[in-house]
C-alpha atoms as an extended CHARMM CRD file, in Angstrom:
* protein
*
       190  EXT
         1         1  MET       CA             72.2040000000      -96.6420000000       78.9630000000  PROA      1               0.0000000000
         2         2  THR       CA             72.1650000000      -96.3890000000       82.7100000000  PROA      2               0.0000000000
         3         3  GLY       CA             72.9900000000      -99.1470000000       85.1470000000  PROA      3               0.0000000000
         4         4  LEU       CA             74.9630000000     -102.3100000000       84.5450000000  PROA      4               0.0000000000
         5         5  SER       CA             75.1650000000     -103.5980000000       80.9650000000  PROA      5               0.0000000000
         6         6  LEU       CA             76.6790000000     -106.6930000000       79.3590000000  PROA      6               0.0000000000
         7         7  ARG       CA             78.1730000000     -107.2430000000       75.9200000000  PROA      7               0.0000000000
         8         8  SER       CA             75.8890000000     -109.3740000000       73.8340000000  PROA      8               0.0000000000
         9         9  THR       CA             77.1210000000     -112.9740000000       73.3240000000  PROA      9               0.0000000000
        10        10  GLU       CA             75.7080000000     -116.0130000000       71.4920000000  PROA      10              0.0000000000
        11        11  ALA       CA             74.1220000000     -117.3310000000       74.7040000000  PROA      11              0.0000000000
        12        12  ILE       CA             72.4500000000     -113.9720000000       75.4090000000  PROA      12              0.0000000000
        13        13  GLN       CA             71.3140000000     -113.7000000000       71.7650000000  PROA      13              0.0000000000
        14        14  ALA       CA             69.8020000000     -117.2100000000       71.9760000000  PROA      14              0.0000000000
        15        15  ILE       CA             67.7890000000     -116.3120000000       75.1030000000  PROA      15              0.0000000000
        16        16  LEU       CA             66.6110000000     -113.0570000000       73.5250000000  PROA      16              0.0000000000
        17        17  ARG       CA             65.5300000000     -114.9020000000       70.3100000000  PROA      17              0.0000000000
        18        18  GLN       CA             63.6900000000     -117.4600000000       72.4110000000  PROA      18              0.0000000000
        19        19  ALA       CA             61.9570000000     -114.6710000000       74.4120000000  PROA      19              0.0000000000
        20        20  ALA       CA             61.0480000000     -112.7250000000       71.2570000000  PROA      20              0.0000000000
        21        21  SER       CA             59.3640000000     -115.8020000000       69.7540000000  PROA      21              0.0000000000
        22        22  CYS       CA             57.7760000000     -117.1520000000       72.9680000000  PROA      22              0.0000000000
        23        23  PRO       CA             53.9530000000     -116.7120000000       72.7530000000  PROA      23              0.0000000000
        24        24  SER       CA             53.4870000000     -117.0580000000       76.5230000000  PROA      24              0.0000000000
        25        25  LEU       CA             55.4540000000     -113.8580000000       77.2460000000  PROA      25              0.0000000000
        26        26  SER       CA             53.7480000000     -110.4830000000       77.2450000000  PROA      26              0.0000000000
        27        27  ARG       CA             53.9360000000     -108.3490000000       74.1150000000  PROA      27              0.0000000000
        28        28  GLU       CA             56.0080000000     -105.8030000000       76.0280000000  PROA      28              0.0000000000
        29        29  SER       CA             58.6230000000     -108.4020000000       76.9920000000  PROA      29              0.0000000000
        30        30  GLN       CA             58.6970000000     -109.8060000000       73.4440000000  PROA      30              0.0000000000
        31        31  GLY       CA             59.1970000000     -106.2850000000       72.0320000000  PROA      31              0.0000000000
        32        32  LYS       CA             61.9540000000     -105.5780000000       74.5490000000  PROA      32              0.0000000000
        33        33  ALA       CA             63.7180000000     -108.8570000000       73.6550000000  PROA      33              0.0000000000
        34        34  GLN       CA             63.3920000000     -108.0440000000       69.9370000000  PROA      34              0.0000000000
        35        35  GLN       CA             64.8510000000     -104.5930000000       70.5420000000  PROA      35              0.0000000000
        36        36  LEU       CA             67.7980000000     -105.9990000000       72.5200000000  PROA      36              0.0000000000
        37        37  LEU       CA             68.5870000000     -108.5450000000       69.7710000000  PROA      37              0.0000000000
        38        38  VAL       CA             70.0420000000     -105.8220000000       67.5390000000  PROA      38              0.0000000000
        39        39  SER       CA             71.8730000000     -104.0300000000       70.3570000000  PROA      39              0.0000000000
        40        40  GLN       CA             75.5340000000     -104.6590000000       71.2060000000  PROA      40              0.0000000000
        41        41  GLU       CA             74.8600000000     -104.0090000000       74.8890000000  PROA      41              0.0000000000
        42        42  VAL       CA             72.1710000000     -105.6320000000       77.0010000000  PROA      42              0.0000000000
        43        43  PRO       CA             71.0950000000     -104.0260000000       80.2870000000  PROA      43              0.0000000000
        44        44  TRP       CA             71.4060000000     -106.4110000000       83.2150000000  PROA      44              0.0000000000
        45        45  GLN       CA             67.9730000000     -105.5370000000       84.6020000000  PROA      45              0.0000000000
        46        46  SER       CA             66.2200000000     -106.2760000000       81.2780000000  PROA      46              0.0000000000
        47        47  LEU       CA             68.0960000000     -109.5600000000       80.7830000000  PROA      47              0.0000000000
        48        48  ARG       CA             67.2440000000     -110.6600000000       84.3140000000  PROA      48              0.0000000000
        49        49  ASP       CA             63.5540000000     -109.7780000000       83.8960000000  PROA      49              0.0000000000
        50        50  ILE       CA             63.3050000000     -111.6100000000       80.5530000000  PROA      50              0.0000000000
        51        51  THR       CA             65.1040000000     -114.6750000000       81.9420000000  PROA      51              0.0000000000
        52        52  GLN       CA             62.8180000000     -114.8190000000       85.0060000000  PROA      52              0.0000000000
        53        53  GLN       CA             59.6880000000     -114.4800000000       82.8700000000  PROA      53              0.0000000000
        54        54  LEU       CA             60.9080000000     -117.2390000000       80.5360000000  PROA      54              0.0000000000
        55        55  ARG       CA             61.5010000000     -119.5850000000       83.4840000000  PROA      55              0.0000000000
        56        56  LYS       CA             57.9930000000     -118.9190000000       84.8150000000  PROA      56              0.0000000000
        57        57  THR       CA             56.1080000000     -119.2010000000       81.5380000000  PROA      57              0.0000000000
        58        58  SER       CA             58.0610000000     -121.6040000000       79.3310000000  PROA      58              0.0000000000
        59        59  PRO       CA             58.5440000000     -125.2660000000       80.3140000000  PROA      59              0.0000000000
        60        60  GLN       CA             61.6340000000     -125.4980000000       78.0350000000  PROA      60              0.0000000000
        61        61  ALA       CA             63.4230000000     -122.7840000000       80.0450000000  PROA      61              0.0000000000
        62        62  ASP       CA             63.1660000000     -124.5500000000       83.4070000000  PROA      62              0.0000000000
        63        63  ASN       CA             66.8810000000     -125.0090000000       83.8010000000  PROA      63              0.0000000000
        64        64  LEU       CA             67.7360000000     -121.5840000000       82.4010000000  PROA      64              0.0000000000
        65        65  TRP       CA             70.1230000000     -119.9020000000       84.8010000000  PROA      65              0.0000000000
        66        66  LEU       CA             71.2100000000     -116.3150000000       84.4570000000  PROA      66              0.0000000000
        67        67  HSD       CA             74.8300000000     -116.9540000000       85.4430000000  PROA      67              0.0000000000
        68        68  GLU       CA             75.1220000000     -119.5390000000       82.6450000000  PROA      68              0.0000000000
        69        69  VAL       CA             73.6380000000     -117.1120000000       80.1270000000  PROA      69              0.0000000000
        70        70  CYS       CA             76.0540000000     -114.3670000000       81.1550000000  PROA      70              0.0000000000
        71        71  GLN       CA             79.1260000000     -116.6070000000       81.1560000000  PROA      71              0.0000000000
        72        72  GLY       CA             81.7590000000     -115.2580000000       78.7240000000  PROA      72              0.0000000000
        73        73  SER       CA             80.1480000000     -111.8580000000       78.4740000000  PROA      73              0.0000000000
        74        74  GLN       CA             81.9550000000     -108.6740000000       79.4670000000  PROA      74              0.0000000000
        75        75  LEU       CA             80.7110000000     -105.7860000000       81.5300000000  PROA      75              0.0000000000
        76        76  VAL       CA             80.2090000000     -102.5310000000       79.6700000000  PROA      76              0.0000000000
        77        77  LEU       CA             81.4100000000      -99.6820000000       81.8040000000  PROA      77              0.0000000000
        78        78  CYS       CA             80.3140000000      -96.1640000000       80.9210000000  PROA      78              0.0000000000
        79        79  ALA       CA             82.6110000000      -93.2600000000       81.5500000000  PROA      79              0.0000000000
        80        80  PRO       CA             81.4530000000      -91.3260000000       84.5870000000  PROA      80              0.0000000000
        81        81  PRO       CA             80.0450000000      -87.8880000000       83.8540000000  PROA      81              0.0000000000
        82        82  LYS       CA             82.6170000000      -85.1360000000       84.0270000000  PROA      82              0.0000000000
        83        83  ARG       CA             82.2560000000      -83.2120000000       87.2470000000  PROA      83              0.0000000000
        84        84  GLU       CA             82.2980000000      -79.4710000000       87.0650000000  PROA      84              0.0000000000
        85        85  LYS       CA             84.4510000000      -77.6800000000       89.6050000000  PROA      85              0.0000000000
        86        86  SER       CA             82.8340000000      -74.8610000000       91.5110000000  PROA      86              0.0000000000
        87        87  LYS       CA             84.0790000000      -71.2960000000       91.0890000000  PROA      87              0.0000000000
        88        88  GLU       CA             85.4180000000      -71.2250000000       94.6570000000  PROA      88              0.0000000000
        89        89  LEU       CA             87.3260000000      -74.4630000000       94.1220000000  PROA      89              0.0000000000
        90        90  GLN       CA             88.8070000000      -73.1920000000       90.8590000000  PROA      90              0.0000000000
        91        91  ALA       CA             89.8880000000      -69.9490000000       92.5510000000  PROA      91              0.0000000000
        92        92  ARG       CA             91.4180000000      -71.8660000000       95.4540000000  PROA      92              0.0000000000
        93        93  LEU       CA             93.2320000000      -74.2570000000       93.1280000000  PROA      93              0.0000000000
        94        94  SER       CA             94.5530000000      -71.2910000000       91.1760000000  PROA      94              0.0000000000
        95        95  ARG       CA             95.8550000000      -69.6460000000       94.3720000000  PROA      95              0.0000000000
        96        96  LEU       CA             97.4810000000      -72.8890000000       95.5100000000  PROA      96              0.0000000000
        97        97  GLN       CA             99.1150000000      -73.3460000000       92.1000000000  PROA      97              0.0000000000
        98        98  GLN       CA            100.4810000000      -69.8000000000       92.2750000000  PROA      98              0.0000000000
        99        99  GLN       CA            101.8800000000      -70.4860000000       95.7520000000  PROA      99              0.0000000000
       100       100  VAL       CA            103.5550000000      -73.6880000000       94.5570000000  PROA      100             0.0000000000
       101       101  ASP       CA            104.9920000000      -71.8770000000       91.5350000000  PROA      101             0.0000000000
       102       102  GLN       CA            106.2840000000      -69.0220000000       93.7210000000  PROA      102             0.0000000000
       103       103  ALA       CA            107.8370000000      -71.4620000000       96.2040000000  PROA      103             0.0000000000
       104       104  SER       CA            109.6120000000      -73.3640000000       93.4360000000  PROA      104             0.0000000000
       105       105  TYR       CA            110.8230000000      -70.0830000000       91.9120000000  PROA      105             0.0000000000
       106       106  ASN       CA            112.1010000000      -68.8840000000       95.3110000000  PROA      106             0.0000000000
       107       107  LYS       CA            113.9000000000      -72.1770000000       95.8250000000  PROA      107             0.0000000000
       108       108  MET       CA            115.4300000000      -71.9310000000       92.3590000000  PROA      108             0.0000000000
       109       109  VAL       CA            116.7740000000      -68.3910000000       92.8660000000  PROA      109             0.0000000000
       110       110  ALA       CA            117.5650000000      -68.6510000000       96.5950000000  PROA      110             0.0000000000
       111       111  GLU       CA            121.3080000000      -68.8230000000       96.0630000000  PROA      111             0.0000000000
       112       112  VAL       CA            121.3250000000      -65.8410000000       93.7010000000  PROA      112             0.0000000000
       113       113  THR       CA            119.1850000000      -63.6700000000       95.9730000000  PROA      113             0.0000000000
       114       114  GLN       CA            121.2340000000      -64.6670000000       99.0160000000  PROA      114             0.0000000000
       115       115  GLN       CA            124.3950000000      -63.4810000000       97.2690000000  PROA      115             0.0000000000
       116       116  GLU       CA            122.6350000000      -60.2660000000       96.2290000000  PROA      116             0.0000000000
       117       117  ARG       CA            121.4930000000      -59.6150000000       99.8060000000  PROA      117             0.0000000000
       118       118  ALA       CA            125.0300000000      -60.1560000000      101.1300000000  PROA      118             0.0000000000
       119       119  ALA       CA            126.4470000000      -57.7940000000       98.5020000000  PROA      119             0.0000000000
       120       120  GLU       CA            123.7880000000      -55.1740000000       99.3140000000  PROA      120             0.0000000000
       121       121  ALA       CA            124.5840000000      -55.4310000000      103.0360000000  PROA      121             0.0000000000
       122       122  LEU       CA            128.2570000000      -54.8300000000      102.3030000000  PROA      122             0.0000000000
       123       123  ARG       CA            127.4340000000      -51.8860000000      100.0460000000  PROA      123             0.0000000000
       124       124  SER       CA            125.0870000000      -50.2310000000      102.4950000000  PROA      124             0.0000000000
       125       125  GLY       CA            127.4050000000      -50.6970000000      105.4590000000  PROA      125             0.0000000000
       126       126  SER       CA            124.4620000000      -51.4880000000      107.7170000000  PROA      126             0.0000000000
       127       127  LEU       CA            124.7850000000      -53.8810000000      110.5780000000  PROA      127             0.0000000000
       128       128  GLN       CA            122.5240000000      -56.8050000000      109.7680000000  PROA      128             0.0000000000
       129       129  THR       CA            122.8850000000      -59.0690000000      112.8020000000  PROA      129             0.0000000000
       130       130  TYR       CA            123.0030000000      -58.4620000000      116.5200000000  PROA      130             0.0000000000
       131       131  LYS       CA            126.5410000000      -59.8970000000      116.6320000000  PROA      131             0.0000000000
       132       132  GLN       CA            127.7190000000      -57.2360000000      114.1980000000  PROA      132             0.0000000000
       133       133  GLN       CA            125.9830000000      -54.5490000000      116.2390000000  PROA      133             0.0000000000
       134       134  ILE       CA            127.5210000000      -55.7080000000      119.5420000000  PROA      134             0.0000000000
       135       135  SER       CA            130.9270000000      -56.0160000000      117.9210000000  PROA      135             0.0000000000
       136       136  PHE       CA            130.7100000000      -52.4980000000      116.5180000000  PROA      136             0.0000000000
       137       137  GLY       CA            129.5320000000      -51.0880000000      119.8760000000  PROA      137             0.0000000000
       138       138  LEU       CA            132.4400000000      -52.6770000000      121.7460000000  PROA      138             0.0000000000
       139       139  HSD       CA            134.8120000000      -51.4630000000      119.0590000000  PROA      139             0.0000000000
       140       140  VAL       CA            133.5940000000      -47.8770000000      119.4830000000  PROA      140             0.0000000000
       141       141  ILE       CA            133.8990000000      -48.0260000000      123.2960000000  PROA      141             0.0000000000
       142       142  VAL       CA            137.4240000000      -49.4630000000      123.2000000000  PROA      142             0.0000000000
       143       143  MET       CA            138.5450000000      -46.9850000000      120.5200000000  PROA      143             0.0000000000
       144       144  MET       CA            137.0530000000      -44.0280000000      122.3890000000  PROA      144             0.0000000000
       145       145  GLY       CA            138.7060000000      -45.1130000000      125.6210000000  PROA      145             0.0000000000
       146       146  THR       CA            142.0540000000      -45.6650000000      123.9220000000  PROA      146             0.0000000000
       147       147  PHE       CA            142.0320000000      -42.3250000000      122.0940000000  PROA      147             0.0000000000
       148       148  PHE       CA            140.9000000000      -40.4970000000      125.2200000000  PROA      148             0.0000000000
       149       149  ALA       CA            143.7100000000      -42.0110000000      127.2380000000  PROA      149             0.0000000000
       150       150  VAL       CA            146.3050000000      -41.2690000000      124.5300000000  PROA      150             0.0000000000
       151       151  GLY       CA            144.9440000000      -37.7370000000      124.0090000000  PROA      151             0.0000000000
       152       152  TYR       CA            144.8460000000      -37.0090000000      127.7360000000  PROA      152             0.0000000000
       153       153  ILE       CA            148.3970000000      -38.2330000000      128.2890000000  PROA      153             0.0000000000
       154       154  ALA       CA            149.6580000000      -36.3360000000      125.2040000000  PROA      154             0.0000000000
       155       155  GLY       CA            147.7760000000      -33.1760000000      126.2240000000  PROA      155             0.0000000000
       156       156  THR       CA            149.1000000000      -33.1260000000      129.7670000000  PROA      156             0.0000000000
       157       157  ALA       CA            152.6200000000      -33.8950000000      128.5770000000  PROA      157             0.0000000000
       158       158  LEU       CA            152.5700000000      -31.0180000000      126.0730000000  PROA      158             0.0000000000
       159       159  SER       CA            151.1170000000      -28.3530000000      128.3410000000  PROA      159             0.0000000000
       160       160  PRO       CA            150.6720000000      -29.3290000000      131.9530000000  PROA      160             0.0000000000
       161       161  LYS       CA            149.6190000000      -25.8330000000      133.0090000000  PROA      161             0.0000000000
       162       162  LEU       CA            146.5810000000      -25.4710000000      130.6880000000  PROA      162             0.0000000000
       163       163  ALA       CA            143.3280000000      -26.5100000000      132.3400000000  PROA      163             0.0000000000
       164       164  VAL       CA            141.4690000000      -26.6740000000      128.9970000000  PROA      164             0.0000000000
       165       165  VAL       CA            143.4910000000      -29.5980000000      127.7160000000  PROA      165             0.0000000000
       166       166  GLY       CA            141.8570000000      -32.1380000000      130.0940000000  PROA      166             0.0000000000
       167       167  PRO       CA            138.3930000000      -32.3900000000      128.4310000000  PROA      167             0.0000000000
       168       168  LEU       CA            139.6880000000      -31.6120000000      124.8990000000  PROA      168             0.0000000000
       169       169  PRO       CA            140.7100000000      -35.1830000000      123.9150000000  PROA      169             0.0000000000
       170       170  LEU       CA            137.1220000000      -36.4460000000      124.1890000000  PROA      170             0.0000000000
       171       171  PRO       CA            135.6240000000      -34.4400000000      121.2560000000  PROA      171             0.0000000000
       172       172  CYS       CA            138.7960000000      -34.9920000000      119.2200000000  PROA      172             0.0000000000
       173       173  THR       CA            138.5150000000      -38.7120000000      119.8410000000  PROA      173             0.0000000000
       174       174  ALA       CA            134.8400000000      -38.7370000000      118.7670000000  PROA      174             0.0000000000
       175       175  ALA       CA            135.6530000000      -36.8600000000      115.5390000000  PROA      175             0.0000000000
       176       176  PHE       CA            138.5970000000      -39.1610000000      114.7870000000  PROA      176             0.0000000000
       177       177  GLN       CA            136.4880000000      -42.2930000000      115.4850000000  PROA      177             0.0000000000
       178       178  THR       CA            133.7250000000      -41.0660000000      113.1500000000  PROA      178             0.0000000000
       179       179  ARG       CA            136.2730000000      -40.3820000000      110.4190000000  PROA      179             0.0000000000
       180       180  MET       CA            137.8420000000      -43.8520000000      110.9030000000  PROA      180             0.0000000000
       181       181  HSD       CA            134.4420000000      -45.5410000000      110.6990000000  PROA      181             0.0000000000
       182       182  SER       CA            133.4060000000      -43.7240000000      107.4930000000  PROA      182             0.0000000000
       183       183  TRP       CA            136.6450000000      -44.3870000000      105.5660000000  PROA      183             0.0000000000
       184       184  PRO       CA            135.8950000000      -48.0660000000      104.6950000000  PROA      184             0.0000000000
       185       185  GLY       CA            132.5320000000      -46.9420000000      103.2600000000  PROA      185             0.0000000000
       186       186  ILE       CA            134.2410000000      -44.2400000000      101.2110000000  PROA      186             0.0000000000
       187       187  ILE       CA            136.8380000000      -46.7180000000       99.9420000000  PROA      187             0.0000000000
       188       188  GLN       CA            134.1400000000      -49.2770000000       98.9850000000  PROA      188             0.0000000000
       189       189  MET       CA            132.0480000000      -46.6840000000       97.1600000000  PROA      189             0.0000000000
       190       190  GLY       CA            135.0640000000      -45.3530000000       95.2860000000  PROA      190             0.0000000000
């Protein structure tokens, strides 16, 4: 049934019996009232039409009011039809669900992956942040300057007459610095 319906009560049944047996009503209305007598649910529109026709045609139904007839009855609510989701909506919902699942998974394993990334950075020896890069650059400059100064002083003290000794500490310093930088990586890998 479509539209508003009421559960059949004694008062509604009495009106329908009266309408079914009333000779002044049309045959159609009498048939409709007879049909509704056996039904558990009575459509509001039909009950209203029958009640109005009874008030117009029958002198006994002059003080017949619809709100009094319906008193004590309950509304019958039909379940709304199930709505089908479009293909685009289903695809979008699926994508959103996957994103939510991925976000929750990432949140769940964030601590583990953060530890793995830190361990990988230590293993690879790469400089991850700009602070590490600046620190390493300053370290290289200071070490190169220190070794050059020490090498120059040692070279001139050992052989003051050799002119070749002056620029020699610079390549030696670079080789020593490279060796010093690669040793922690060799130790970690071993």
